[in-house]
Amino acid sequence: KLQMGWVFSAGILGLLPGALVGGWLADRIGRKGVLIASVALFGIFSIATAHAWELYSLMLARLLTGVGLGAALPNLIALCSEGAGPRLRGTAVSLMYCGVPIGAALAAMIGIVGYFDDWTVPFYVGGVLPLLVLPLLLLWLPESAAFKARQAAVSSEPRVPVMDGLFRNGAMLPTALLWVAYFFTLMVVYMLISWLPSLLVGQGFTGVQASWVVFTLQIGAAVGTLMLGVLMNTLRPLAIAALIYGGLLAALAALGIVESFVGMLFAGFAAGVFATGGQGVLYALAPLFYRTEVRATGVGTAVAVGRLGAMSGPLVAGKMLALGTGTVGVMAASAPGLVVAGIAVFYLFVRSRRQAA
C-alpha cells in the first residue's frame, strides 16, 4: 500500500510543474502547439505505465503522465476562454471541463461492474484515445485569435514581464484570492476522490455500494460543472458563492451523518455538484483577471497552487483518521478552508462584474 501511495502521489505531483511550465510556454509560443505536445506526452506515458517493469519506472511513467495532463489544462482553459469571448466564456469553459468528471464516472463504473481483469487495459485506453485525437487537433484546432493578435503587436510593444502580469497593476489581490480559492477547493475535491470509498466502507457500506456513491459523485460533478457554469453568468456574486460553498458544506455534512444507502447516493451527487462544479467555476473565473500575454501563465499558476491543495487534502484526511476523528471529523476539518474560499470567490465575482461594466 505504501508503494502504491508513492505511485499515486507521483501522478498528482507531475500536474504541478506541468501546469506551471505549460502555461508559461503557451504565452510565448502559442496555445495550440503546447496543447498538442501535452496530449502526446500524457498519451505516450499512459501507455508506458502499462509496460512499467518495476516501481521506479512505474513512478516515472505516472509522473510524466501528470506533467502532460497538467500542461494541457491551462491551455484548454485559455483556448476556450479566448475563443468564446466575454459573454459565453464561463459556459464554454464549463462545457469543456465537464469531460473530466464524465471520464471519472466511467472509471467508477469499471469498479462497479469489475469489467477489466487486466489492470493495464485502462492505461492503454487512456493512452491510445488521446493519440488518436492528435491528428484532429493538428488539422482542425485553431490557434487562439487573441494570442495571434498579441503576437502581431509584440514587435511594436515591449513584452510584459510575467511577474508584472500576475502581481502588479492591480493583479496582486485577484491572484492571491484565486490561489486561496483553488487551494481549498481542490483540497476537498481530492480528499473526496482519495478517501471517500474507504470512509464509506468504514461506515458499514459494501465496496460495491461505495463505488456507486463515487459514480453518483462524478455524475453530479458533470451536472454541477454545466449548471454552475451557466448560473455564474446570471446570479449575483453573493448568491453564486453561497450556493457553491454553502452547498458543499451541506453535502460534506450529509456524507458524514447519513446512514442509508439511498441517502448517501444523494449526498454523493450533491458533493460532486458543488465540489467539482465549483472547481469548474474557478477555471472559468481565472482567465478574466489576466491579459492575453499572461493569461495561460496566470491560469497555470492558479492550477499549480490548486494541486498543492490536492496533495494536502488526502494527507489532512489521513491525519484526522489517524487521530480517531472518523468521517465527521474529516469533513469538519475542511469547513474553515471552504468558508475562506467562499469569501475569496465572492470578492472575485464582484471584481469581475466591475471590470465588465
PDB file of N, CA and C in Angstrom, residues 34 37 42 77 80 123 139 142 181 185 190 197 200 203 230 245 253 256 305 316 336 345:
ATOM      1  N   VAL A  34       1.529  23.840 -27.636  1.00  0.00           N
ATOM      2  CA  VAL A  34       1.783  23.288 -26.303  1.00  0.00           C
ATOM      3  C   VAL A  34       0.710  22.266 -25.942  1.00  0.00           C
ATOM      4  N   ALA A  37       1.494  19.000 -27.802  1.00  0.00           N
ATOM      5  CA  ALA A  37       2.621  18.324 -27.159  1.00  0.00           C
ATOM      6  C   ALA A  37       2.195  17.701 -25.831  1.00  0.00           C
ATOM      7  N   PHE A  42       0.991  12.887 -22.328  1.00  0.00           N
ATOM      8  CA  PHE A  42       0.248  12.032 -21.400  1.00  0.00           C
ATOM      9  C   PHE A  42      -0.307  10.787 -22.095  1.00  0.00           C
ATOM     10  N   ILE A  77      -8.150  25.793 -21.020  1.00  0.00           N
ATOM     11  CA  ILE A  77      -8.920  26.897 -20.432  1.00  0.00           C
ATOM     12  C   ILE A  77      -8.692  28.181 -21.221  1.00  0.00           C
ATOM     13  N   CYS A  80     -10.443  27.952 -24.733  1.00  0.00           N
ATOM     14  CA  CYS A  80     -11.895  28.077 -24.623  1.00  0.00           C
ATOM     15  C   CYS A  80     -12.291  29.503 -24.245  1.00  0.00           C
ATOM     16  N   PHE A 123      -5.105   1.882 -18.860  1.00  0.00           N
ATOM     17  CA  PHE A 123      -3.983   2.734 -19.247  1.00  0.00           C
ATOM     18  C   PHE A 123      -3.764   2.712 -20.754  1.00  0.00           C
ATOM     19  N   LEU A 139      -5.109  19.219 -37.427  1.00  0.00           N
ATOM     20  CA  LEU A 139      -5.802  19.675 -38.634  1.00  0.00           C
ATOM     21  C   LEU A 139      -6.826  20.769 -38.351  1.00  0.00           C
ATOM     22  N   PRO A 142      -7.952  25.540 -34.083  1.00  0.00           N
ATOM     23  CA  PRO A 142      -7.345  26.833 -34.432  1.00  0.00           C
ATOM     24  C   PRO A 142      -6.523  27.385 -33.267  1.00  0.00           C
ATOM     25  N   ALA A 181      -8.670  30.288  -3.225  1.00  0.00           N
ATOM     26  CA  ALA A 181      -9.866  29.545  -3.618  1.00  0.00           C
ATOM     27  C   ALA A 181      -9.510  28.216  -4.269  1.00  0.00           C
ATOM     28  N   THR A 185     -10.485  24.575  -2.445  1.00  0.00           N
ATOM     29  CA  THR A 185     -11.486  23.826  -3.205  1.00  0.00           C
ATOM     30  C   THR A 185     -10.913  22.503  -3.684  1.00  0.00           C
ATOM     31  N   TYR A 190      -9.992  16.486  -3.886  1.00  0.00           N
ATOM     32  CA  TYR A 190      -9.100  15.323  -3.888  1.00  0.00           C
ATOM     33  C   TYR A 190      -9.173  14.536  -2.588  1.00  0.00           C
ATOM     34  N   PRO A 197     -14.252   6.300  -0.803  1.00  0.00           N
ATOM     35  CA  PRO A 197     -14.584   4.862  -0.758  1.00  0.00           C
ATOM     36  C   PRO A 197     -14.209   4.213   0.573  1.00  0.00           C
ATOM     37  N   LEU A 200     -16.578   5.311   3.363  1.00  0.00           N
ATOM     38  CA  LEU A 200     -17.892   4.675   3.267  1.00  0.00           C
ATOM     39  C   LEU A 200     -17.849   3.235   3.760  1.00  0.00           C
ATOM     40  N   GLN A 203     -17.927   3.156   7.333  1.00  0.00           N
ATOM     41  CA  GLN A 203     -19.245   3.452   7.887  1.00  0.00           C
ATOM     42  C   GLN A 203     -20.201   2.269   7.763  1.00  0.00           C
ATOM     43  N   VAL A 230     -23.387  27.963 -16.155  1.00  0.00           N
ATOM     44  CA  VAL A 230     -24.447  28.834 -16.675  1.00  0.00           C
ATOM     45  C   VAL A 230     -24.874  29.847 -15.622  1.00  0.00           C
ATOM     46  N   TYR A 245     -20.359  27.118  -2.011  1.00  0.00           N
ATOM     47  CA  TYR A 245     -19.666  26.701  -0.787  1.00  0.00           C
ATOM     48  C   TYR A 245     -20.642  26.338   0.337  1.00  0.00           C
ATOM     49  N   ALA A 253     -21.434  17.519   5.252  1.00  0.00           N
ATOM     50  CA  ALA A 253     -22.103  17.133   6.494  1.00  0.00           C
ATOM     51  C   ALA A 253     -22.965  15.895   6.278  1.00  0.00           C
ATOM     52  N   GLY A 256     -21.090  12.698   6.184  1.00  0.00           N
ATOM     53  CA  GLY A 256     -20.626  12.257   7.488  1.00  0.00           C
ATOM     54  C   GLY A 256     -21.709  11.655   8.375  1.00  0.00           C
ATOM     55  N   VAL A 305      -1.114  25.905  -7.780  1.00  0.00           N
ATOM     56  CA  VAL A 305      -1.410  26.092  -6.355  1.00  0.00           C
ATOM     57  C   VAL A 305      -2.546  25.165  -5.932  1.00  0.00           C
ATOM     58  N   VAL A 316      -4.313  15.512   4.976  1.00  0.00           N
ATOM     59  CA  VAL A 316      -5.100  16.013   6.108  1.00  0.00           C
ATOM     60  C   VAL A 316      -6.130  14.972   6.542  1.00  0.00           C
ATOM     61  N   PRO A 336     -13.403  25.222   7.667  1.00  0.00           N
ATOM     62  CA  PRO A 336     -12.826  26.582   7.706  1.00  0.00           C
ATOM     63  C   PRO A 336     -12.230  27.018   6.369  1.00  0.00           C
ATOM     64  N   VAL A 345     -14.062  33.774  -3.457  1.00  0.00           N
ATOM     65  CA  VAL A 345     -14.825  33.688  -4.710  1.00  0.00           C
ATOM     66  C   VAL A 345     -15.848  34.813  -4.796  1.00  0.00           C
TER      67      VAL A 345
END
